[in-house]
Short mmCIF file of C-alpha atoms in Angstrom, two decimals:
data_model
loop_
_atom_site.label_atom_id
_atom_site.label_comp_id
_atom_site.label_asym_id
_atom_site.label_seq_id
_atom_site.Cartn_x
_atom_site.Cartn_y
_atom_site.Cartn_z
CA UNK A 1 20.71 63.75 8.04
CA UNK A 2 21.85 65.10 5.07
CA UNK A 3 20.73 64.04 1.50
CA UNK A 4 22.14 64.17 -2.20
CA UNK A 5 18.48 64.96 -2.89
CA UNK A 6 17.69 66.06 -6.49
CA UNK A 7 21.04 67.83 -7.31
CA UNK A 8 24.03 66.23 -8.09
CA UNK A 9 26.40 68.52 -6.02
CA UNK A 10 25.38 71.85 -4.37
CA UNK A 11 25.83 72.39 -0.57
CA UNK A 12 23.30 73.73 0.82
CA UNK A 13 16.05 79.97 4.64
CA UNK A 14 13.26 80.76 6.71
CA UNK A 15 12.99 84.05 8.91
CA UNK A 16 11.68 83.17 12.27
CA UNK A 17 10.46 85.56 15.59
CA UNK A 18 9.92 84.96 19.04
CA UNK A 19 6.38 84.92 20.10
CA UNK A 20 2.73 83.72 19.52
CA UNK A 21 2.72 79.78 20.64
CA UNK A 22 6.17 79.38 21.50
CA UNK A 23 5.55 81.34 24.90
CA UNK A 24 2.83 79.56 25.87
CA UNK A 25 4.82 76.57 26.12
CA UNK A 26 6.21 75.75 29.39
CA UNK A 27 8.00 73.53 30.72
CA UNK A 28 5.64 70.21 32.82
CA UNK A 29 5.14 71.17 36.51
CA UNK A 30 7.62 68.23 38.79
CA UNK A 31 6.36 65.98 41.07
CA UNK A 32 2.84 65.28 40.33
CA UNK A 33 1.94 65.83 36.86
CA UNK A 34 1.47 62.67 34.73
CA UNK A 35 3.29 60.82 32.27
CA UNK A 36 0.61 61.51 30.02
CA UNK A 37 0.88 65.33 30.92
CA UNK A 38 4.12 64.89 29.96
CA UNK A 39 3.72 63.37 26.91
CA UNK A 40 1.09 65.73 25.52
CA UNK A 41 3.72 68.23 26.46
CA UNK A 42 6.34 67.02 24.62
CA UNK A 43 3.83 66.49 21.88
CA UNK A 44 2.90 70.18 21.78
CA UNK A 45 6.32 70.73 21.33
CA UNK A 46 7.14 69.02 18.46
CA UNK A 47 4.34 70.59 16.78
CA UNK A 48 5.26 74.13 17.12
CA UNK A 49 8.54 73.52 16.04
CA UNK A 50 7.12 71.85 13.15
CA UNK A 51 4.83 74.60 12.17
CA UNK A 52 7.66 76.40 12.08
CA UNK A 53 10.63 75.10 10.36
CA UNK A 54 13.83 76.83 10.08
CA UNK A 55 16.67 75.86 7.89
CA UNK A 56 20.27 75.49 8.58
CA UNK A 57 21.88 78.82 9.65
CA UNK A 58 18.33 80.45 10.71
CA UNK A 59 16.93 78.02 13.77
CA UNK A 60 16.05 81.51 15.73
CA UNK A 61 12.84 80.61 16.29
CA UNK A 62 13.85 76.67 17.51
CA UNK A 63 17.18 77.56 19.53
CA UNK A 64 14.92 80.23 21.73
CA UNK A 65 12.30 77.60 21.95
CA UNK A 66 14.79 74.89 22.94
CA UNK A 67 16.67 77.30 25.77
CA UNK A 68 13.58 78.30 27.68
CA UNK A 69 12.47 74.42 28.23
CA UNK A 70 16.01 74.13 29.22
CA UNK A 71 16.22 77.16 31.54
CA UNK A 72 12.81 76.23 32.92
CA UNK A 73 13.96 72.72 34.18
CA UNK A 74 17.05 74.52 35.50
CA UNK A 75 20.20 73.79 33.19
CA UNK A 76 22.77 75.74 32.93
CA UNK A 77 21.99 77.28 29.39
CA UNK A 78 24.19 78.62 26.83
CA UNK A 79 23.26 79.75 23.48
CA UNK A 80 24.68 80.95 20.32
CA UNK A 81 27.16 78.39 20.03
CA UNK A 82 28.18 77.39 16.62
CA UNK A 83 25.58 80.33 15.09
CA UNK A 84 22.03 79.00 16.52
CA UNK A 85 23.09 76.43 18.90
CA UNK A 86 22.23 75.55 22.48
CA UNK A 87 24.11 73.97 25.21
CA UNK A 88 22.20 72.68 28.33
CA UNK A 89 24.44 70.96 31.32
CA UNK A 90 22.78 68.91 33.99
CA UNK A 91 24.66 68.10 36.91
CA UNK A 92 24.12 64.83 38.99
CA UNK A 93 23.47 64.83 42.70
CA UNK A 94 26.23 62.32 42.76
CA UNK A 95 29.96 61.51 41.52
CA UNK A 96 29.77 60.07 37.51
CA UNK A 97 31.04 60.58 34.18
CA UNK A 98 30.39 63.03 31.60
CA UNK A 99 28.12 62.19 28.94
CA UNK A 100 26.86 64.27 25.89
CA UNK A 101 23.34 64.31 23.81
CA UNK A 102 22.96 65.73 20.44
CA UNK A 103 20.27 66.50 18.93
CA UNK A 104 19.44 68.21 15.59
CA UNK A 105 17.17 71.27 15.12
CA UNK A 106 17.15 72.54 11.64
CA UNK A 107 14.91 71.70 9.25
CA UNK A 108 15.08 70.35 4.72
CA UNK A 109 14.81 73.47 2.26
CA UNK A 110 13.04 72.77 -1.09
CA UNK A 111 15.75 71.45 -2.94
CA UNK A 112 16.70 68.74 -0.51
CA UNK A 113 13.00 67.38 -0.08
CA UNK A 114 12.18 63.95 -2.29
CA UNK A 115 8.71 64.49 -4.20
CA UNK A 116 8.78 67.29 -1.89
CA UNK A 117 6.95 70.73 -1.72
CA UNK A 118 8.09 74.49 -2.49
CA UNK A 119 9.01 75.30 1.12
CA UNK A 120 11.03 74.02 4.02
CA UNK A 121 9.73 71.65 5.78
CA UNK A 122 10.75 69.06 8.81
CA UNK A 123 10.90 66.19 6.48
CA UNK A 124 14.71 64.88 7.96
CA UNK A 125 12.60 64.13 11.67
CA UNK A 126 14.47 66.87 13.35
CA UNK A 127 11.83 68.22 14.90
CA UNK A 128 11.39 64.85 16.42
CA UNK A 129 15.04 64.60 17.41
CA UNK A 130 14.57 68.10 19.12
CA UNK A 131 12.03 67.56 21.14
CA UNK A 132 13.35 64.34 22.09
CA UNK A 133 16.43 65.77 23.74
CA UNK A 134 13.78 68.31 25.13
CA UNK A 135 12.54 65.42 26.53
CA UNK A 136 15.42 63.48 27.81
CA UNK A 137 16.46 66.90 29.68
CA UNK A 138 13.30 67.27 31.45
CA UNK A 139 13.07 63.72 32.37
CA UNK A 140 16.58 63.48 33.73
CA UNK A 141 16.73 67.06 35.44
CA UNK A 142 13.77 65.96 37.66
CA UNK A 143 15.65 62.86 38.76
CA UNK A 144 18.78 65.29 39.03
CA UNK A 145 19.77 64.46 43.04
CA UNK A 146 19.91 60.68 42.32
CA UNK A 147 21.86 60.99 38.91
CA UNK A 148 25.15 60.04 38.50
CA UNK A 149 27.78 62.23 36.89
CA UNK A 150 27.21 65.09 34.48
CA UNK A 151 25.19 65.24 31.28
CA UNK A 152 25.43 67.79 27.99
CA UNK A 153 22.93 68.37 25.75
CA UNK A 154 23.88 69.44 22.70
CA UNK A 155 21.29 70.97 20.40
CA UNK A 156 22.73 71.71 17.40
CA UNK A 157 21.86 73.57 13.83
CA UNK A 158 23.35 73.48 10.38
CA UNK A 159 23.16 69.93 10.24
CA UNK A 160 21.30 69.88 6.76
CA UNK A 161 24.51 71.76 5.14
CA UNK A 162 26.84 69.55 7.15
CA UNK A 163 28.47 73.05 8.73
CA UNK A 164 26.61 72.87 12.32
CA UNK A 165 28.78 70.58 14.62
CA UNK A 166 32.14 72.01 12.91
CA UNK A 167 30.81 75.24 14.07
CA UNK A 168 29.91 74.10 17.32
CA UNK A 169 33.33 72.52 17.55
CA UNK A 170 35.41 75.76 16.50
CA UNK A 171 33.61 77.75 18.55
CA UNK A 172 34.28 75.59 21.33
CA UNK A 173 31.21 73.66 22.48
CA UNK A 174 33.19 71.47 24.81
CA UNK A 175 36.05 73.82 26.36
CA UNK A 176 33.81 74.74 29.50
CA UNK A 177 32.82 70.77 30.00
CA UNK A 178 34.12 68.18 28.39
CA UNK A 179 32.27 65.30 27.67
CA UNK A 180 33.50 61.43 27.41
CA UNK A 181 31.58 59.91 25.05
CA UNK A 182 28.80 61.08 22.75
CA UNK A 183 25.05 59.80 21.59
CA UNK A 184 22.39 60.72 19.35
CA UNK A 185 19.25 59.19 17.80
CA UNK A 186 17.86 59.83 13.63
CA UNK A 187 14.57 58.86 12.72
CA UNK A 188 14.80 55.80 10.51
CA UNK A 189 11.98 54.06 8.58
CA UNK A 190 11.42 51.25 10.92
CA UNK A 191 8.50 50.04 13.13
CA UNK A 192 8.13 52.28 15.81
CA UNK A 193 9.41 51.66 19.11
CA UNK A 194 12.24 49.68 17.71
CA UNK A 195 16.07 50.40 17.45
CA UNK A 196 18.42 50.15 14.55
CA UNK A 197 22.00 49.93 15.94
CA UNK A 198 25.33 51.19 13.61
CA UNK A 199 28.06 49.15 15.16
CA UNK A 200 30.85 49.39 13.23
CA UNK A 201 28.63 50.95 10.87
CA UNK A 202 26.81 54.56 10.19
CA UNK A 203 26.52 57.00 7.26
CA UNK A 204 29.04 57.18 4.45
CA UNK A 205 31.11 60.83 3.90
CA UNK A 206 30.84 62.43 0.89
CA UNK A 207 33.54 63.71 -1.77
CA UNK A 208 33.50 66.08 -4.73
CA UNK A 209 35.09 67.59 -7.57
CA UNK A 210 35.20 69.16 -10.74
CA UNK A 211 37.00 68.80 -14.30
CA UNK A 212 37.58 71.16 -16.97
CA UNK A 213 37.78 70.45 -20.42
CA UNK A 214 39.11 72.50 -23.39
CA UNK A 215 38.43 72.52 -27.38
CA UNK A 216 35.78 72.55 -29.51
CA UNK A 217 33.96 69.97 -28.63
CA UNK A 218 34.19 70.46 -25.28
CA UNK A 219 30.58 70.74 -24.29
CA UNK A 220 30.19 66.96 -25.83
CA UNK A 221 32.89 65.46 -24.23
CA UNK A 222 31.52 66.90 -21.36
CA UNK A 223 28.37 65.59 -21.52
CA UNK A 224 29.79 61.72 -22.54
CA UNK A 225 32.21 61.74 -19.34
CA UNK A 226 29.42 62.98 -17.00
CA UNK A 227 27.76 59.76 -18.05
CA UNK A 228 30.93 57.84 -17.82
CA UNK A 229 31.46 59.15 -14.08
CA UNK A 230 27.98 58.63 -13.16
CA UNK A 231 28.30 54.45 -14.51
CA UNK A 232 31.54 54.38 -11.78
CA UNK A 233 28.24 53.95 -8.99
CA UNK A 234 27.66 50.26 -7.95
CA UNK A 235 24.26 51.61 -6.61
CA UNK A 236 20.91 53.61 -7.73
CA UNK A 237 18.83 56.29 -5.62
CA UNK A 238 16.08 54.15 -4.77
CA UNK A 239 12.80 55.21 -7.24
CA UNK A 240 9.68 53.46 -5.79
CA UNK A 241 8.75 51.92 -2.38
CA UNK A 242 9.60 48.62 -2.98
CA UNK A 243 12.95 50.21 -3.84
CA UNK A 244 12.89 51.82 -0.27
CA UNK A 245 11.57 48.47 1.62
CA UNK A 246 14.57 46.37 -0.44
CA UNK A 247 17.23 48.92 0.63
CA UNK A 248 15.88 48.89 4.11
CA UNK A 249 15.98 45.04 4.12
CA UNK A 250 19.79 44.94 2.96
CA UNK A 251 20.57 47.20 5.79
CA UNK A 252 19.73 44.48 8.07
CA UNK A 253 21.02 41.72 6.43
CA UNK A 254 24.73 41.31 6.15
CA UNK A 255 26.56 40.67 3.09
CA UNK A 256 24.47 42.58 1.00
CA UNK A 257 25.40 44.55 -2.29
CA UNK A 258 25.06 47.52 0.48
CA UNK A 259 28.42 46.25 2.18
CA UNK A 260 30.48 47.90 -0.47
CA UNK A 261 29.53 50.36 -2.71
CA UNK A 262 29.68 53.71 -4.29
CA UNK A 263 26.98 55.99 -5.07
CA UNK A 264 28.15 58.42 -7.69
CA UNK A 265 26.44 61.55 -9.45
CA UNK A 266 27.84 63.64 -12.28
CA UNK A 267 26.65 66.44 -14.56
CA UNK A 268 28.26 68.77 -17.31
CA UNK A 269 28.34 72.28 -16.83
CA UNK A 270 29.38 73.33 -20.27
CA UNK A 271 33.00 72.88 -20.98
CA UNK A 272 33.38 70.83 -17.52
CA UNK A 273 31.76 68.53 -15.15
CA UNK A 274 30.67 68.63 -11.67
CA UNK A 275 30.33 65.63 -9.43
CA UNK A 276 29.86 64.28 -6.00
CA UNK A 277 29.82 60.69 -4.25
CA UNK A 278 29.44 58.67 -1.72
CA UNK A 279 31.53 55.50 -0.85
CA UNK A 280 31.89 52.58 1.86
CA UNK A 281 34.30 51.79 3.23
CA UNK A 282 35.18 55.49 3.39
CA UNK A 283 39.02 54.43 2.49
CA UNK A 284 37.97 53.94 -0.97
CA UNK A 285 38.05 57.51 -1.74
CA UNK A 286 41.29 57.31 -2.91
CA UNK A 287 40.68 54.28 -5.38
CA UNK A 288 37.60 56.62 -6.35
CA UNK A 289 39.38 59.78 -7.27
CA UNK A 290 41.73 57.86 -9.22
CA UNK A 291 38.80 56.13 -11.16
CA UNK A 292 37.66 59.35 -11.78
CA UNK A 293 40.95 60.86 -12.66
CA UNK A 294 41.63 58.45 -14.93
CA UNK A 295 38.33 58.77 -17.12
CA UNK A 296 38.38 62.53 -17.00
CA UNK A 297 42.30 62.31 -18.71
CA UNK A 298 40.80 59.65 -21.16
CA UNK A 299 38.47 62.42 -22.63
CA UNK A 300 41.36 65.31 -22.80
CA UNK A 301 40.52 66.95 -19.03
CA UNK A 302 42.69 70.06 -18.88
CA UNK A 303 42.45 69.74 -15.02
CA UNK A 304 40.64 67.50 -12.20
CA UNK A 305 40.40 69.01 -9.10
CA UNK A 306 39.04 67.95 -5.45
CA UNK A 307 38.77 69.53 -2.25
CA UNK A 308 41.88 68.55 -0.08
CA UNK A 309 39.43 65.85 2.10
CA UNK A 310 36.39 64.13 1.81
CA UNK A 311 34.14 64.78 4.09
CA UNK A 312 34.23 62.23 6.87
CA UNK A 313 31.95 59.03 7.24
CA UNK A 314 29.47 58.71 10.15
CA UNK A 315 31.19 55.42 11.89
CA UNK A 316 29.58 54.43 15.45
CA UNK A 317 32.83 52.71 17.34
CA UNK A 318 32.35 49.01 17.76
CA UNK A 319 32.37 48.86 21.25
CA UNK A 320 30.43 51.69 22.16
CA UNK A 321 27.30 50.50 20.01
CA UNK A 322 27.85 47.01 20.80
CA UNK A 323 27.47 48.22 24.23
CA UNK A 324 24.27 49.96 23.36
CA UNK A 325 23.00 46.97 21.38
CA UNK A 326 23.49 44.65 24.64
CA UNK A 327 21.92 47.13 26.46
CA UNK A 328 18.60 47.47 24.49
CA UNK A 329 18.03 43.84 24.23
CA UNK A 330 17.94 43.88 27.92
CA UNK A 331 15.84 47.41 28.28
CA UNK A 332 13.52 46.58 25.52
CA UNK A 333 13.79 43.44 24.08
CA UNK A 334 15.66 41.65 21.32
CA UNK A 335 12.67 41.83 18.84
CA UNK A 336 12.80 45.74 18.79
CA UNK A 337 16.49 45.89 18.59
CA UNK A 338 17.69 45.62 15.21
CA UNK A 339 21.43 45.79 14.08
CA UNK A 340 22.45 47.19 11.06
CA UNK A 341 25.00 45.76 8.68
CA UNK A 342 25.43 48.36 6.52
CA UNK A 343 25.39 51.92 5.84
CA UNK A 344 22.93 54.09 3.47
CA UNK A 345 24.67 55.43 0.75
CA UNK A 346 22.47 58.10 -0.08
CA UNK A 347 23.17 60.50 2.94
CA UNK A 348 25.48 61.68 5.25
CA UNK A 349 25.77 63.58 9.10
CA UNK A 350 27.83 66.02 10.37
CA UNK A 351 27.72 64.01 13.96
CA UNK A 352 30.79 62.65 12.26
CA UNK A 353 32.61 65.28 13.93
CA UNK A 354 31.76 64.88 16.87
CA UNK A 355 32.06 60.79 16.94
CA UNK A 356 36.13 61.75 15.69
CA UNK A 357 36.61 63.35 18.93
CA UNK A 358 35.21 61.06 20.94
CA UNK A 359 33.68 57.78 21.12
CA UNK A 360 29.95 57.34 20.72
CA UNK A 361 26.66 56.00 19.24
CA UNK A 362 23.89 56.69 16.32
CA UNK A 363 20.70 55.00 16.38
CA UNK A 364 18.07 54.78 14.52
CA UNK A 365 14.67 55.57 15.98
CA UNK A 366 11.62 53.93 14.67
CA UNK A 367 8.89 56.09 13.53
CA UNK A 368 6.99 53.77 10.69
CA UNK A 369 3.54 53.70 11.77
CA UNK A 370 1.39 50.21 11.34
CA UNK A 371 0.51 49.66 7.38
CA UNK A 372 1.77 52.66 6.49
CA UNK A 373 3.91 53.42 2.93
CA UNK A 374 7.46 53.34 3.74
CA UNK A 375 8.16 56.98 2.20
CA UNK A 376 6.08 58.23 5.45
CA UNK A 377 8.87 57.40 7.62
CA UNK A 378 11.83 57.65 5.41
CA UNK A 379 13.42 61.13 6.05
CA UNK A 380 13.67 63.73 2.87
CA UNK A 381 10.53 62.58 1.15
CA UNK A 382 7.63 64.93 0.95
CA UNK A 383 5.59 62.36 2.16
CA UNK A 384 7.35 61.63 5.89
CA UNK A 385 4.95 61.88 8.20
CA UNK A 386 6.40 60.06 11.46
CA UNK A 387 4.53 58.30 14.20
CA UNK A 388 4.79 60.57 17.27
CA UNK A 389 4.50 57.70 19.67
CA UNK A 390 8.33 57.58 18.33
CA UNK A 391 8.55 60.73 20.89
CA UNK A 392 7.89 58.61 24.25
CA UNK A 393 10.30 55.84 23.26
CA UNK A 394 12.88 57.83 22.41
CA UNK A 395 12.63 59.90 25.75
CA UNK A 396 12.62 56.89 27.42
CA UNK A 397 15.36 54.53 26.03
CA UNK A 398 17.55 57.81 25.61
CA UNK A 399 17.10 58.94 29.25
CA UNK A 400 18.07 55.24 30.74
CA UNK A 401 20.58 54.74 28.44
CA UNK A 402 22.39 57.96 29.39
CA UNK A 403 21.67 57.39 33.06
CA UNK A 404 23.46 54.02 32.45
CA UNK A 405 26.40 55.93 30.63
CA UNK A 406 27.07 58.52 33.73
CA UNK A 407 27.48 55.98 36.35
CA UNK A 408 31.11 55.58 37.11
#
């Protein structure tokens, strides 16, 4: 998931090897080892990709990790898709439809982290999400001569600097098989074991741009219409955790201030500003850009520029995560199903992409452990520290729920 974080605009590197702990880890014997074999496993996993975390563009370390768990359980494996990323296909024993899993694998730099340290870290969960899919592989490849259809498990970097699944698209991820619909799960600061649906809903694009001013007092005007800009936001970055557990509330209320909104930062750079924003519905970035165009010609801008699109919003189709929604109430149970009536306007993902070339669904997965501070589970604070019992449900729910999608 990808986060404003502390600067107003920039877009966003760890050297990894081969070696040490990451042989040692092989993939859980079939047949009779235990689910809690399996679990420690998986576990184990998420650690060493933890202890070493690998930013966008440098997931050596994570990709190689990824491909022999992959290779091990006998997918057909392809790497170096997209830069660092890692295709696994599992065929079904019988007739079905074709199904695709992504899951994220790179990890926050520095200057993305919230009250954050000096080096990267997996603070975004994707270590979690990683081993998840790791997970949902194993779990399904073992059950691969009753399964249904074919599945395609998409483990994919860059997703921090919103440049990993356009990669993976241009370099043609899907030309070999081509999927039908698309899932993946983001940790999300509620109780674990429970399920945040998007319906209708997800993460909000983001936009940009820059104006240049001329004359003497230049660097002033500058500095008054950065302010100006910034005031066009309807909403705050949240500062405290009761801001966090009020945000998280509106989310799952509907009708909130969170319905409709744009989060806006701005600062000058000399004779100019810089900004970037956020906005929902992602059709108001038209009636944005004007607002801004407007103020910057009110202060004497010489020129207001913007890329030619906004990045794209996150939307999960209604009917697909309606669908999912039904389908966890039934699996496991309406109190740990939660839907979402809004999106967070403080972040963005790149798994827009893939959802605008083919249906799909993003959930969020619980990983809040009992009593704990909010900022432990919220992704991009220093502090995150999710519950890895967030692992088992996620292999779980993600592994019946893709089962469900491959029958024909």
């Amino acid at each position: 998931m990808s986060n404003l974080g502390n600067r107003a605009i920039s877009r966003r590197i760890v050297l990894g090897g081969i070696g040490g702990a990451a042989g040692a880890l092989l993939v859980p014997a079939t047949g009779a080892r235990s689910t809690i074999s399996e679990t420690r496993h998986l576990i184990e996993l998420r650690r060493e990709i933890h202890r070493h975390p690998e930013v966008s563009g440098q997931e050596v370390r994570t990709s190689a990790l990824v491909a022999e768990q992959l290779r091990a359980a006998g997918l057909d494996v392809t790497t170096g898709v997209g830069g660092h990323g890692v295709v696994g296909v599992l065929t079904g024993g019988r007739p079905g439809r074709t199904v695709a899993y992504r899951a994220d694998m790179d990890a926050v730099p520095p200057d993305e982290q919230i009250e954050g340290g000096s080096e990267a870290a997996h603070v975004c969960g994707h270590d979690l999400h990683t081993t998840i899919g790791v997970g949902v592989a194993l779990t399904l490849a073992r059950r691969r001569d009753g399964l249904a259809g074919t599945l395609v498990f998409v483990f994919q970097p860059g997703e921090e600097s919103l440049a990993g699944a356009g990669a993976m698209l241009d370099d043609g991820v899907f030309d070999r098989v081509r999927p039908e619909e698309i899932h993946a799960l983001h940790c999300g600061p509620f109780p674990v074991g429970t399920f945040a649906t998007t319906a209708g809903f997800g993460l909000p694009g983001q936009d940009h741009g820059a104006v240049t001013l001329t004359g003497p007092d230049a660097a002033a005007a500058a500095t008054a219409l950065a302010a100006a800009i910034t005031a066009l936001g309807t909403v705050g970055r949240p500062a405290t955790s009761g801001d966090l557990e009020h945000l998280v509330a509106e989310l799952l209320r509907p009708g909130t201030a969170l319905s409709r909104f744009v989060f806006m930062q701005a600062q000058p750079t000399g004779a100019g500003v810089r900004f970037s924003y956020r906005c929902w519905p992602q059709d108001r970035h038209a009636e944005v850009r004007e607002a801004v165009r407007r103020l910057a010609l009110s202060y004497g801008a010489a020129a207001v520029t913007f890329p030619a699109d906004p990045f794209p919003a996150m939307v999960t189709p209604q009917r697909e995560g309606r669908a999912l929604h039904r389908y966890l109430r039934r699996t496991v149970g309406e109190t740990r199903t939660l839907p979402t009536y809004a999106a967070i306007p403080y972040s963005g993902e790149d798994f827009a992409l893939f959802l605008n070339r083919m249906p799909g669904t993003f959930t969020y997965l619980g990983v809040r452990r009992p009593g704990s501070d909010i900022k432990t589970s919220y992704p991009h604070f220093g502090a995150f520290d999710p519950d890895e019992r967030a692992i088992g449900h996620g292999v779980r729910v993600m592994s019946s729920w893709l089962t469900h999608r491959t029958h024909p």
